[in-house]
mmCIF file of C-alpha atoms and ligand atoms in Angstrom:
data_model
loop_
_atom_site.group_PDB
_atom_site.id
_atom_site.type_symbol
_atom_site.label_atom_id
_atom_site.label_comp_id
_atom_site.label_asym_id
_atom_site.label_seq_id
_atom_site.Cartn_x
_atom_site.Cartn_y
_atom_site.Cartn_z
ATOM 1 C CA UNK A 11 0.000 0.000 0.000
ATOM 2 C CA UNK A 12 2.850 2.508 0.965
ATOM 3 C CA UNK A 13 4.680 1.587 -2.562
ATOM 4 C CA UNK A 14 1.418 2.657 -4.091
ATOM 5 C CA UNK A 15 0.777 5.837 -2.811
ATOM 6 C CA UNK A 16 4.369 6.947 -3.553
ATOM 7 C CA UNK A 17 3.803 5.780 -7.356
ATOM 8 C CA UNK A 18 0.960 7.505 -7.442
ATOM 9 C CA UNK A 19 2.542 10.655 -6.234
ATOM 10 C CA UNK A 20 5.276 10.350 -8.594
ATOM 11 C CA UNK A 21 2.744 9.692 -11.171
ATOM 12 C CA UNK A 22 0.815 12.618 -10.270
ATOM 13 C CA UNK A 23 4.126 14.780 -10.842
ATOM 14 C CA UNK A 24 4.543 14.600 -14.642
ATOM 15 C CA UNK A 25 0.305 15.596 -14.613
ATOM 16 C CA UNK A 26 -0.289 19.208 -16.129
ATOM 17 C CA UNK A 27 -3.900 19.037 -17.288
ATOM 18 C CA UNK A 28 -7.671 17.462 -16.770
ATOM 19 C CA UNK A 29 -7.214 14.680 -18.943
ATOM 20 C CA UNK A 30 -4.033 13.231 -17.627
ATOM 21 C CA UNK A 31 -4.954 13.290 -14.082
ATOM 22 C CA UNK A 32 -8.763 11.244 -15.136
ATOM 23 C CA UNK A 33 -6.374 9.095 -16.519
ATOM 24 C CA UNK A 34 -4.642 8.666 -13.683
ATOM 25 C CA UNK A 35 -7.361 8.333 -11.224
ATOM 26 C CA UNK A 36 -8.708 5.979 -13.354
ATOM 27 C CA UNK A 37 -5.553 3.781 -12.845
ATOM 28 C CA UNK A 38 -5.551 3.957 -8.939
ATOM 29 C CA UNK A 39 -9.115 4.387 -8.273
ATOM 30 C CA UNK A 40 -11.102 3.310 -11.736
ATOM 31 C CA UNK A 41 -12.988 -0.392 -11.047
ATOM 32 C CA UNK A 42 -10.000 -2.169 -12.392
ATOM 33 C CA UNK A 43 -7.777 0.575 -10.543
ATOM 34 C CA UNK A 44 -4.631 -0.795 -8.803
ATOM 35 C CA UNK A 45 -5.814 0.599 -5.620
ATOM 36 C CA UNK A 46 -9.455 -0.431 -6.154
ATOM 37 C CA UNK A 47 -7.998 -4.301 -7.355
ATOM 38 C CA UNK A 48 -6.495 -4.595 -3.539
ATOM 39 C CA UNK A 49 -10.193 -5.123 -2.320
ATOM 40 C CA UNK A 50 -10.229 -8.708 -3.845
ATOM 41 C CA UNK A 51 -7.630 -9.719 -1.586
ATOM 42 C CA UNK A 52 -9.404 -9.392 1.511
ATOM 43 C CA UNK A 53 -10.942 -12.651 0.757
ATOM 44 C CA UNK A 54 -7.603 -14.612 0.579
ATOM 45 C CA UNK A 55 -6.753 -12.948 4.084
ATOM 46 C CA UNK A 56 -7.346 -14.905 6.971
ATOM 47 C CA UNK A 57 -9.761 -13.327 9.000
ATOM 48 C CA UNK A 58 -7.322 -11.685 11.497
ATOM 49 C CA UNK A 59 -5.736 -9.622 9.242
ATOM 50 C CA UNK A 60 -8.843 -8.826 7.103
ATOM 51 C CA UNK A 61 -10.211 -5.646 9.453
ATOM 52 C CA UNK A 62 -6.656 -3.981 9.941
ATOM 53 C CA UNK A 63 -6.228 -4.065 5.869
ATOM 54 C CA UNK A 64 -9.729 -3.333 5.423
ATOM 55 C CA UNK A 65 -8.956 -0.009 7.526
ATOM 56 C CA UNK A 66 -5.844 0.733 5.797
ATOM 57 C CA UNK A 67 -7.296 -0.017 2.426
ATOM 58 C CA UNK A 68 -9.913 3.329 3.046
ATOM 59 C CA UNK A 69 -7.022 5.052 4.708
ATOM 60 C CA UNK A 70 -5.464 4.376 1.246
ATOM 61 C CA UNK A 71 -8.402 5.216 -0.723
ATOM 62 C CA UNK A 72 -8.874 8.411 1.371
ATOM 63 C CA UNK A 73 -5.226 9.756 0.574
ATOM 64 C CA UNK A 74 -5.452 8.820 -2.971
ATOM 65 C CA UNK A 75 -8.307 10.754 -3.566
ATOM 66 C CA UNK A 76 -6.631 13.826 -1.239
ATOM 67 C CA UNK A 77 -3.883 13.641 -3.538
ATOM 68 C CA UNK A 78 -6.075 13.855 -6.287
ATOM 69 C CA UNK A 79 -8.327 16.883 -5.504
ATOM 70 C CA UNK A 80 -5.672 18.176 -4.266
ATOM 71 C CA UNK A 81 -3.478 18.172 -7.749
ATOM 72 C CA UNK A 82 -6.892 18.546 -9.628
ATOM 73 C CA UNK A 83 -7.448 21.719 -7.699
ATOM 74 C CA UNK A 84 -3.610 22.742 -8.212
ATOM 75 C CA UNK A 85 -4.370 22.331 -11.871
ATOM 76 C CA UNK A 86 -7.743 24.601 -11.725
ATOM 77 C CA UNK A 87 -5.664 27.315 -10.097
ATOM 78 C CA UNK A 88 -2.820 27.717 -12.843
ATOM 79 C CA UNK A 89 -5.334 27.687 -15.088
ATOM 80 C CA UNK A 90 -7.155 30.225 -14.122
ATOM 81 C CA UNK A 91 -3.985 32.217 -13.108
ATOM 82 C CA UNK A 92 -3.112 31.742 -16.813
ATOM 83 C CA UNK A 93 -6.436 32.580 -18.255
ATOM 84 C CA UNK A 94 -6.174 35.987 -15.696
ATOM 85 C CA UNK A 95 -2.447 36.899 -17.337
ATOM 86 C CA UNK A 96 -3.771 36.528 -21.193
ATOM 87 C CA UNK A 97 -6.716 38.794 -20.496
ATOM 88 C CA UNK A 98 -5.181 41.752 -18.108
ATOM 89 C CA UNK A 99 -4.993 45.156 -18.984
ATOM 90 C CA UNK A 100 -1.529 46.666 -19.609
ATOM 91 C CA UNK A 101 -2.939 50.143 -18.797
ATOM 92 C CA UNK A 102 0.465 51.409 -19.139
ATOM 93 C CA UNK A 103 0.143 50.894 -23.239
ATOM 94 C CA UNK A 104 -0.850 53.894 -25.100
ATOM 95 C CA UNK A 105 -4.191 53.752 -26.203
ATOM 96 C CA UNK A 106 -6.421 53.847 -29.695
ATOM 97 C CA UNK A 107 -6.845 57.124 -30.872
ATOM 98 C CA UNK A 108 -10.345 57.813 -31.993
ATOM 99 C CA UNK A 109 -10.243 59.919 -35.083
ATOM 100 C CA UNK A 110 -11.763 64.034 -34.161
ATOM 101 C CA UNK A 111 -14.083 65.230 -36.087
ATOM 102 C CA UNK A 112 -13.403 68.008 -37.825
ATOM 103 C CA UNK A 113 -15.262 70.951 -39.720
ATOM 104 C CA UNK A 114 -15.896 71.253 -43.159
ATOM 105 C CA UNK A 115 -14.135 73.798 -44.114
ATOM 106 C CA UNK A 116 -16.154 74.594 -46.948
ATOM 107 C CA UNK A 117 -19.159 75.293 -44.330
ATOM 108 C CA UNK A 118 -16.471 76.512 -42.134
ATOM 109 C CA UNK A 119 -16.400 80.074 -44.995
ATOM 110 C CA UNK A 120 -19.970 79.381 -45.490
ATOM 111 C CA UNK A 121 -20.365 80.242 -41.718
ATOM 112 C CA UNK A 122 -18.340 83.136 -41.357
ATOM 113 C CA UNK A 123 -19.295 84.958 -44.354
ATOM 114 C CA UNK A 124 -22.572 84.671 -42.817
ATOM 115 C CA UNK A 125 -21.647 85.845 -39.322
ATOM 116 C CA UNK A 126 -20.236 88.923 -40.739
ATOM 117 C CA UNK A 127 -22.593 90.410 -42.941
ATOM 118 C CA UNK A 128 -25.302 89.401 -40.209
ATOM 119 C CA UNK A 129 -23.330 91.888 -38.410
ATOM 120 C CA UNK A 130 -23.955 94.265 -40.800
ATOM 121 C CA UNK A 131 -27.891 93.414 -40.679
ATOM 122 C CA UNK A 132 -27.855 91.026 -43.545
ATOM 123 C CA UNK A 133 -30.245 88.080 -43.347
ATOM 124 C CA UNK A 134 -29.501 84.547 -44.212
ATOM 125 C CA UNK A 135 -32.280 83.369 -46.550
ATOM 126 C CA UNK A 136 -32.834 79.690 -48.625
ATOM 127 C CA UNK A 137 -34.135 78.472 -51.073
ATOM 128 C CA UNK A 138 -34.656 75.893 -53.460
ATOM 129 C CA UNK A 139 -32.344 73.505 -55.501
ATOM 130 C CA UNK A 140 -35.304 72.169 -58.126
ATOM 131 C CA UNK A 141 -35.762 75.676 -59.434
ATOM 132 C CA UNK A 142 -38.130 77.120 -61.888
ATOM 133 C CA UNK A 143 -36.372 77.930 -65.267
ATOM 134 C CA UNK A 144 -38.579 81.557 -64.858
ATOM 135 C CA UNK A 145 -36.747 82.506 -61.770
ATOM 136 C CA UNK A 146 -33.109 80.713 -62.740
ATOM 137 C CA UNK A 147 -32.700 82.658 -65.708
ATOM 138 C CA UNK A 148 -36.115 84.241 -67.489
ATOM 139 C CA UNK A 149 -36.493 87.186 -64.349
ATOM 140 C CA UNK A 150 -32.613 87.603 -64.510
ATOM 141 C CA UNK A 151 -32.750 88.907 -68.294
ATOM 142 C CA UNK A 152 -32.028 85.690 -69.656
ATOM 143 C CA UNK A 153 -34.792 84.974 -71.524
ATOM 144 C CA UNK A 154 -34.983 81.267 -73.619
ATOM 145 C CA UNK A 155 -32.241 81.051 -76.359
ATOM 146 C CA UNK A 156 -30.148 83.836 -74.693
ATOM 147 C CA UNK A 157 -26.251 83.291 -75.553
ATOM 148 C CA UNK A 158 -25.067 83.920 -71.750
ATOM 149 C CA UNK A 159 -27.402 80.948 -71.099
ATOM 150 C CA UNK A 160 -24.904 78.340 -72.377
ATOM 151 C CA UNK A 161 -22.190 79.496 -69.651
ATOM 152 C CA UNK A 162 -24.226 77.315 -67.229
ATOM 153 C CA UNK A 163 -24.572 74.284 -68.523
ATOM 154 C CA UNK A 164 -27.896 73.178 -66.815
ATOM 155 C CA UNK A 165 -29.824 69.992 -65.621
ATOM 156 C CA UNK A 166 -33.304 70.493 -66.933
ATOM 157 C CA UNK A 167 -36.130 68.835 -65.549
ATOM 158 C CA UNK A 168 -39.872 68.253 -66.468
ATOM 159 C CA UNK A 169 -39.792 69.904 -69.887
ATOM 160 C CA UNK A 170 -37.565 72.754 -69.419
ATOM 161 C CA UNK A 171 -39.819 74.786 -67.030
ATOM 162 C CA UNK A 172 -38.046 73.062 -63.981
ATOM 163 C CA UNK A 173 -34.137 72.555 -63.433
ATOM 164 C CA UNK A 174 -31.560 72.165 -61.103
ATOM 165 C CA UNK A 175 -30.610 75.556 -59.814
ATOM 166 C CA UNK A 176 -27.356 76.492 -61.800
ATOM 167 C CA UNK A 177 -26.950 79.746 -59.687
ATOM 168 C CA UNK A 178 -28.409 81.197 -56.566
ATOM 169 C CA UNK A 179 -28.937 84.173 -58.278
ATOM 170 C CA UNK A 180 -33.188 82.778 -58.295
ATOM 171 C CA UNK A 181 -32.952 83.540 -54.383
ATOM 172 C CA UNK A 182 -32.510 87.160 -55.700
ATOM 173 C CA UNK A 183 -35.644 86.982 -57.797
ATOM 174 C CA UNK A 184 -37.496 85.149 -55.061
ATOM 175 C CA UNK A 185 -36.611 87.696 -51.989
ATOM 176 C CA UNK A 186 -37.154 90.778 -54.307
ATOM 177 C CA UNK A 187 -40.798 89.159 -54.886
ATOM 178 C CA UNK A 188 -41.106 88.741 -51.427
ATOM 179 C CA UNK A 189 -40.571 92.704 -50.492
ATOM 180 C CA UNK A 190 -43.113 93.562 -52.848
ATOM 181 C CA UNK A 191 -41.078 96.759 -54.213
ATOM 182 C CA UNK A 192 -41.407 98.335 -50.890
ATOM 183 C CA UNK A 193 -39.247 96.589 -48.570
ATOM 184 C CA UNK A 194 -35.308 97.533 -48.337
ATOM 185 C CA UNK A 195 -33.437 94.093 -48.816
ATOM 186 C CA UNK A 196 -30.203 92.961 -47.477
ATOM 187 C CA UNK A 197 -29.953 88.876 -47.687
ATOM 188 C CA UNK A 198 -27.104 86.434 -48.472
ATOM 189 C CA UNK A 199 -28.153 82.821 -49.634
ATOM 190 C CA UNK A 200 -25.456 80.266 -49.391
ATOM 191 C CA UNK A 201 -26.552 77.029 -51.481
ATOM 192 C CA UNK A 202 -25.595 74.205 -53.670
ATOM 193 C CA UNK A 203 -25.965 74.775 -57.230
ATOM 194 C CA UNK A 204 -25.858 72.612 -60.583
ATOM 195 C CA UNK A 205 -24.229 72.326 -63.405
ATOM 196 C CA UNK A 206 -23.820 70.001 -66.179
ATOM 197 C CA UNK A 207 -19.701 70.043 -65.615
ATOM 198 C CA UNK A 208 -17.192 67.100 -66.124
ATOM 199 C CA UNK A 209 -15.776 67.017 -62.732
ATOM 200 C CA UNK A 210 -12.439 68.196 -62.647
ATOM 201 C CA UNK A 211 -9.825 69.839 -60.278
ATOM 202 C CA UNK A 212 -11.595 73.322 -60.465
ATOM 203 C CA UNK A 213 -14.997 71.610 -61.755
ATOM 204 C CA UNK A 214 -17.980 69.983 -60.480
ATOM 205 C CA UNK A 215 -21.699 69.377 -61.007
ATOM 206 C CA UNK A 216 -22.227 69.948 -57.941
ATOM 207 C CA UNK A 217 -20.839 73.303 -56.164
ATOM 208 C CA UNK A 218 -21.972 75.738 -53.161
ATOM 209 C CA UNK A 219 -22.315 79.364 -53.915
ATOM 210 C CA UNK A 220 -22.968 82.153 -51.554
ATOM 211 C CA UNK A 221 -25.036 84.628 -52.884
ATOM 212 C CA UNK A 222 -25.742 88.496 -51.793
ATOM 213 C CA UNK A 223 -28.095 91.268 -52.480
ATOM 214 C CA UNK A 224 -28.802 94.270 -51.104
ATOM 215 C CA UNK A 225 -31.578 96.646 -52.590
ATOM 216 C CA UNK A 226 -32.125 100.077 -50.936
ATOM 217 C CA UNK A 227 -32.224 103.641 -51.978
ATOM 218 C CA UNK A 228 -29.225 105.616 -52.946
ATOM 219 C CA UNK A 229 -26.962 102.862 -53.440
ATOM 220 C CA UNK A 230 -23.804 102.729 -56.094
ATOM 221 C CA UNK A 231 -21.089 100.629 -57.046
ATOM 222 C CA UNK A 232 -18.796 101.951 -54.357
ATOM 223 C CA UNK A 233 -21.262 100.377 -51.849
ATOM 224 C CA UNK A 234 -20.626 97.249 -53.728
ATOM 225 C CA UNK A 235 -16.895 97.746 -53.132
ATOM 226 C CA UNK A 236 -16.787 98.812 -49.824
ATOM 227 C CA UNK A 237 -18.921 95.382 -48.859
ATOM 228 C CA UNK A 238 -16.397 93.399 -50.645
ATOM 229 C CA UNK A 239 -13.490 94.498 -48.722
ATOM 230 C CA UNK A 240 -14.631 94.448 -45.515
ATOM 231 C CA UNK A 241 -15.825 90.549 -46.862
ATOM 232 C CA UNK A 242 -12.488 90.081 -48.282
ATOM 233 C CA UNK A 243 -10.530 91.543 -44.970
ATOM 234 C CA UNK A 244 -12.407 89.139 -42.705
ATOM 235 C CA UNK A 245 -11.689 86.162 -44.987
ATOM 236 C CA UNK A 246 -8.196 86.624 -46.207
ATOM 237 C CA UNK A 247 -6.759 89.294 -43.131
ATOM 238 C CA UNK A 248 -6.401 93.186 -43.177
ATOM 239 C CA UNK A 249 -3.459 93.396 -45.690
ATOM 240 C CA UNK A 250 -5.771 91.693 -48.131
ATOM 241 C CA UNK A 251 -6.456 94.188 -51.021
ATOM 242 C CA UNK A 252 -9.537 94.181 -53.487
ATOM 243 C CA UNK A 253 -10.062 95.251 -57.283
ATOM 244 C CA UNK A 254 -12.672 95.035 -59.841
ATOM 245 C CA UNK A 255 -12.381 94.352 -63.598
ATOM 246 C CA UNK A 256 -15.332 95.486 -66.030
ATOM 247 C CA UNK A 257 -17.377 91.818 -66.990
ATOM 248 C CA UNK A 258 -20.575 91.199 -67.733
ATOM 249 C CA UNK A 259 -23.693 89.396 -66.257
ATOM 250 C CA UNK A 260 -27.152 89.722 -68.163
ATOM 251 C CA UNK A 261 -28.290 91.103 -64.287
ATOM 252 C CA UNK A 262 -26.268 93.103 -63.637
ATOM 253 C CA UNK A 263 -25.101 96.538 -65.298
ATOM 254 C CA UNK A 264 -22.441 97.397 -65.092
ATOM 255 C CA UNK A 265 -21.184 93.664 -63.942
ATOM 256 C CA UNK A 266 -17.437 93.229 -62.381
ATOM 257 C CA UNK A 267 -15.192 90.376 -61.433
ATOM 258 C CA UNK A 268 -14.391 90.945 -58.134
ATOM 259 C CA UNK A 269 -10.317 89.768 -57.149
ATOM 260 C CA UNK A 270 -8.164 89.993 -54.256
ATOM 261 C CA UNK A 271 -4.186 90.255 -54.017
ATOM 262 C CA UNK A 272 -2.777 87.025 -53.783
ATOM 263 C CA UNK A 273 -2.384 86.236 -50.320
ATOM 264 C CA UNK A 274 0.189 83.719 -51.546
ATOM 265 C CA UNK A 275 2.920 85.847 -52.945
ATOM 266 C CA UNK A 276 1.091 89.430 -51.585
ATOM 267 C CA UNK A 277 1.215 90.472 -55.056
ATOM 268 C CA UNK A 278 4.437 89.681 -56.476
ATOM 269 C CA UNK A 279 3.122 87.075 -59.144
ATOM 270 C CA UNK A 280 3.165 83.362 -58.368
ATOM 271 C CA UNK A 281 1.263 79.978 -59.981
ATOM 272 C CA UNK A 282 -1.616 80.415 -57.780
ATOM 273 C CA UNK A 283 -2.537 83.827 -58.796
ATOM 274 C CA UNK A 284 -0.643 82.680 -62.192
ATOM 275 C CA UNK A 285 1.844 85.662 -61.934
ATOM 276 C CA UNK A 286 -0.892 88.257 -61.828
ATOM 277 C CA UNK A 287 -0.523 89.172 -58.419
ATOM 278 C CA UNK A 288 -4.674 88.437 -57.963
ATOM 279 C CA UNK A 289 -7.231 85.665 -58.112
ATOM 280 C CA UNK A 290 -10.933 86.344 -58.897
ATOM 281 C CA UNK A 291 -13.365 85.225 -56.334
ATOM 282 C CA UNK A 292 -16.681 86.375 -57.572
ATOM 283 C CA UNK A 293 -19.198 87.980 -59.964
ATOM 284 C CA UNK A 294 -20.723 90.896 -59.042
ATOM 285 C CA UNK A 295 -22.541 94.513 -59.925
ATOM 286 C CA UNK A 296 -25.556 96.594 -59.968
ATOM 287 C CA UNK A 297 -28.897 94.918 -60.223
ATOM 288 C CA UNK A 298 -29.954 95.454 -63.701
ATOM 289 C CA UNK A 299 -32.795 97.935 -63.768
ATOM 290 C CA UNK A 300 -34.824 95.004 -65.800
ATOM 291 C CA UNK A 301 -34.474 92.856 -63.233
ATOM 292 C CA UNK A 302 -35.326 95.062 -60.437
ATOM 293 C CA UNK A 303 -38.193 95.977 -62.390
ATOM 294 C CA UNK A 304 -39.337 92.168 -63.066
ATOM 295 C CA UNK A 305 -39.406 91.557 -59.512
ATOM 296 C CA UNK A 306 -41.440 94.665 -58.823
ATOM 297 C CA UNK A 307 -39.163 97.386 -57.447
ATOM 298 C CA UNK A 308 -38.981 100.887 -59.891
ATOM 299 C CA UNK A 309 -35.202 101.420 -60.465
ATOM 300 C CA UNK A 310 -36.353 104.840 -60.669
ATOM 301 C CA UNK A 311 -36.527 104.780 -56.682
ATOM 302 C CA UNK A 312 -34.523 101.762 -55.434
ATOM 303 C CA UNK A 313 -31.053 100.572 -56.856
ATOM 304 C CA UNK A 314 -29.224 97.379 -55.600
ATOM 305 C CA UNK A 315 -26.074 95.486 -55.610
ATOM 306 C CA UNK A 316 -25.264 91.549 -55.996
ATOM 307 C CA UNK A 317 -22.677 89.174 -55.875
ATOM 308 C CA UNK A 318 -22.106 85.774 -55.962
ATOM 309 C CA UNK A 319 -18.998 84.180 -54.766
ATOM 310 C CA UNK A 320 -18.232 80.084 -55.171
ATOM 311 C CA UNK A 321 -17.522 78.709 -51.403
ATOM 312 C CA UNK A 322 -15.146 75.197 -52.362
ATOM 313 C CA UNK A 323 -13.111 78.555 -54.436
ATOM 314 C CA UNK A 324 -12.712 80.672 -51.338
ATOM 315 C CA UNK A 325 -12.298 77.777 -49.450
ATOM 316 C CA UNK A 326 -9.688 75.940 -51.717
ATOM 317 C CA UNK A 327 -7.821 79.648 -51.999
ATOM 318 C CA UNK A 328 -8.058 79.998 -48.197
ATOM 319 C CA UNK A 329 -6.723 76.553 -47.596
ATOM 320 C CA UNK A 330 -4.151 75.801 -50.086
ATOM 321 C CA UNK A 331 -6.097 72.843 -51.571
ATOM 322 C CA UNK A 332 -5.733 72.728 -55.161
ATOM 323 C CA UNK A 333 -8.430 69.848 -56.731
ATOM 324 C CA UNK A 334 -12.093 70.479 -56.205
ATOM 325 C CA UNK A 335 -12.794 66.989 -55.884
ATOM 326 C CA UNK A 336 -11.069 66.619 -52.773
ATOM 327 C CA UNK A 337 -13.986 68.160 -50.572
ATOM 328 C CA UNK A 338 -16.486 65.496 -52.134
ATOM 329 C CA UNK A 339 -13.563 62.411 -52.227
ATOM 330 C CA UNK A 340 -15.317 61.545 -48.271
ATOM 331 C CA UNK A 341 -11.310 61.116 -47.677
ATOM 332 C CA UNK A 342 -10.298 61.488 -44.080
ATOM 333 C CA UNK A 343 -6.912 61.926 -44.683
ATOM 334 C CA UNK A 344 -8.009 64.777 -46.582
ATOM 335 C CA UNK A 345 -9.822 66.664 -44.048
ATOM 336 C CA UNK A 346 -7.478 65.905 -41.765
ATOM 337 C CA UNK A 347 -4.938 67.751 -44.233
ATOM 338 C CA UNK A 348 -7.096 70.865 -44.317
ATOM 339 C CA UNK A 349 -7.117 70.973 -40.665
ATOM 340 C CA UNK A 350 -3.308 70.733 -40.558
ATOM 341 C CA UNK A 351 -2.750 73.569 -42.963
ATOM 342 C CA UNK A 352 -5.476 75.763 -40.797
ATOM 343 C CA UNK A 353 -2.906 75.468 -38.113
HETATM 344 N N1 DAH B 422 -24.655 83.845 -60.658
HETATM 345 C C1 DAH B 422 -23.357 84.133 -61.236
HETATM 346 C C2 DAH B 422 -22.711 82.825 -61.673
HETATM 347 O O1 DAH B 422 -23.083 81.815 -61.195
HETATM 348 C C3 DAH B 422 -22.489 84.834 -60.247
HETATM 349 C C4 DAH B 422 -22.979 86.215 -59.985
HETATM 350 C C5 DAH B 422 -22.539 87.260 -60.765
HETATM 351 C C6 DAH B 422 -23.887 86.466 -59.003
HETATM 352 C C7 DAH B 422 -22.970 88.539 -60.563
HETATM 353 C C8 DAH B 422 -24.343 87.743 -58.775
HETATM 354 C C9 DAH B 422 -23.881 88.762 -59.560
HETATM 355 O O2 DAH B 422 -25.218 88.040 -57.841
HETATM 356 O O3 DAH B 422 -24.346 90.045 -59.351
HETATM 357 O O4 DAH B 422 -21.833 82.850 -62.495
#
């Protein structure tokens, strides 16, 4: 019995997992177990002997299994203190870094052209992207056939008399309406507009203008200026200077392209501003007396001023960024770029 317990012990040694040690018990203790096997022989004993070997066969019994639960719990442990090591923290390892959000930068100008000529009692007005042709182009002095009409490739939609807004210019028809030729108007409309453009790095079917308008009485073309710069200052800084070239808009007369000193080389002539020293930024002038008229006001009495600037342009002048298509690519590294050459 002694030499037993010590194999078994020994045995028990070289046991790492479950399995082993079943395989074990089952050698010792299993019903053809070695331990288990020493019951038969309590027949062959004479009867003497039988009740001391009896006791020390359960003494036996009772240590094997000891030795047993005792590995078998032994085992439990390490594997639990294993399982505990693979799944602990390391808190001291740096963590994921969750992407920020970022603005669009694109609504970023959208935003503070708006804030500043709110300031200067401008409101921000909408409107909408499935225009009617009559208010697109027919109210703006360009009637059906007109020359100036193929500049803007349009989407038309349900026979001609409905399209894709090529221009917010309409929002100038539609607020003009609105007033009633009484009403004094200042209003800018930023919006996306359409085209019929192959996108490419300056062109896209899809764009956001920013529109402005102001009708009132006594107003000129150096009102018109003066707006612009103070626009221009707040978007490009105070050493930012403005000029105006004669061009022409059907609706507006007389029409100008409005530019401002390259902010890249202040001037000097680079290939941003393609060695002119400026880069255009919008269209502008004074509301055509026609259209002012169509939408009910008597240019007689009330005079106006318009512009319309394109905000990926400002944006893509403001920020360096020279393809189009990267606001629309939905590429993170992208934005994250922008952000980078904010700072
Ligand atoms: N709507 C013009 C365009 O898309 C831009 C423009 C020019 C707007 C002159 C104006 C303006 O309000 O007065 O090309």
């Amino acid at each position: 019995m002694d030499n037993l317990l010590k194999e078994l012990e020994t045995d028990l040694k070289s046991v790492t997992n479950e399995q082993s040690l079943n395989e074990i018990k089952t050698k010792y203790l299993g019903k053809k177990g070695s331990i288990t096997e020493l019951s038969s022989k309590i027949k062959d004993l004479p009867n003497e002997e039988k009740k001391e070997f009896g006791a020390n066969l359960n003494k036996l019994k009772t240590e094997a299994n000891n030795l047993i639960d005792a590995k078998k719990e032994a085992i439990e442990t390490e594997n639990l203190n294993k399982k505990l090591a693979s799944e602990s923290i390391d808190i001291s390892l740096p963590s994921t870094k969750i992407p920020m959000g970022s603005p669009n930068i694109v609504e970023k100008i959208v935003e503070e052209v708006e804030e500043l000529l709110m300031s200067m009692g401008y409101d921000v007005v909408d409107g909408p992207e499935v225009e009617k042709d009559e208010y697109n182009f027919e109210m703006l002095n360009l009637p059906k056939g007109h020359p100036a009409r193929d500049a803007q490739d349009t989407f038309y939609l349900k026979g001609e008399e409905l399209l894709l807004r090529s221009q917010t210019s309409p929002v100038q028809v539609r607020t003009m309406l609105e007033g009633k030729g009484e009403k004094p108007i200042r209003m800018i409309c930023p919006g996306k507009t359409y085209r019929r453009d192959n996108d490419d790095a300056t062109h896209s079917h899809q764009f956001m203008q920013i529109e402005g308008l102001l009708v009132d009485k006594n107003v000129s073309l150096s009102d018109l200026k003066g707006t612009f710069d103070v626009i221009a200052k707040h978007l490009f800084g105070e050493t930012c200077e403005t000029r105006f070239r004669p061009s022409y808009y059907p609706f507006t007369e007389p029409s100008v392209e409005t530019d401002i000193s390259c902010h890249a080389c202040h001037g000097k002539g680079c290939s941003i501003c393609k060695n002119t020293g400026w880069i255009t930024v919008s269209g502008a002038g004074m509301v055509h007396p026609d259209v002012l008229r169509n939408c009910g006001y008597d240019p007689k009495e009330w005079q106006g001023f318009a512009f319309g600037f394109g905000a990926e342009r400002l944006a893509m002048i403001k920020y360096g960024i020279d393809d189009l298509r990267a606001f629309y690519m939905t590429d993170l590294r992208e934005t994250g770029n922008f952000d980078r050459k904010e700072a």
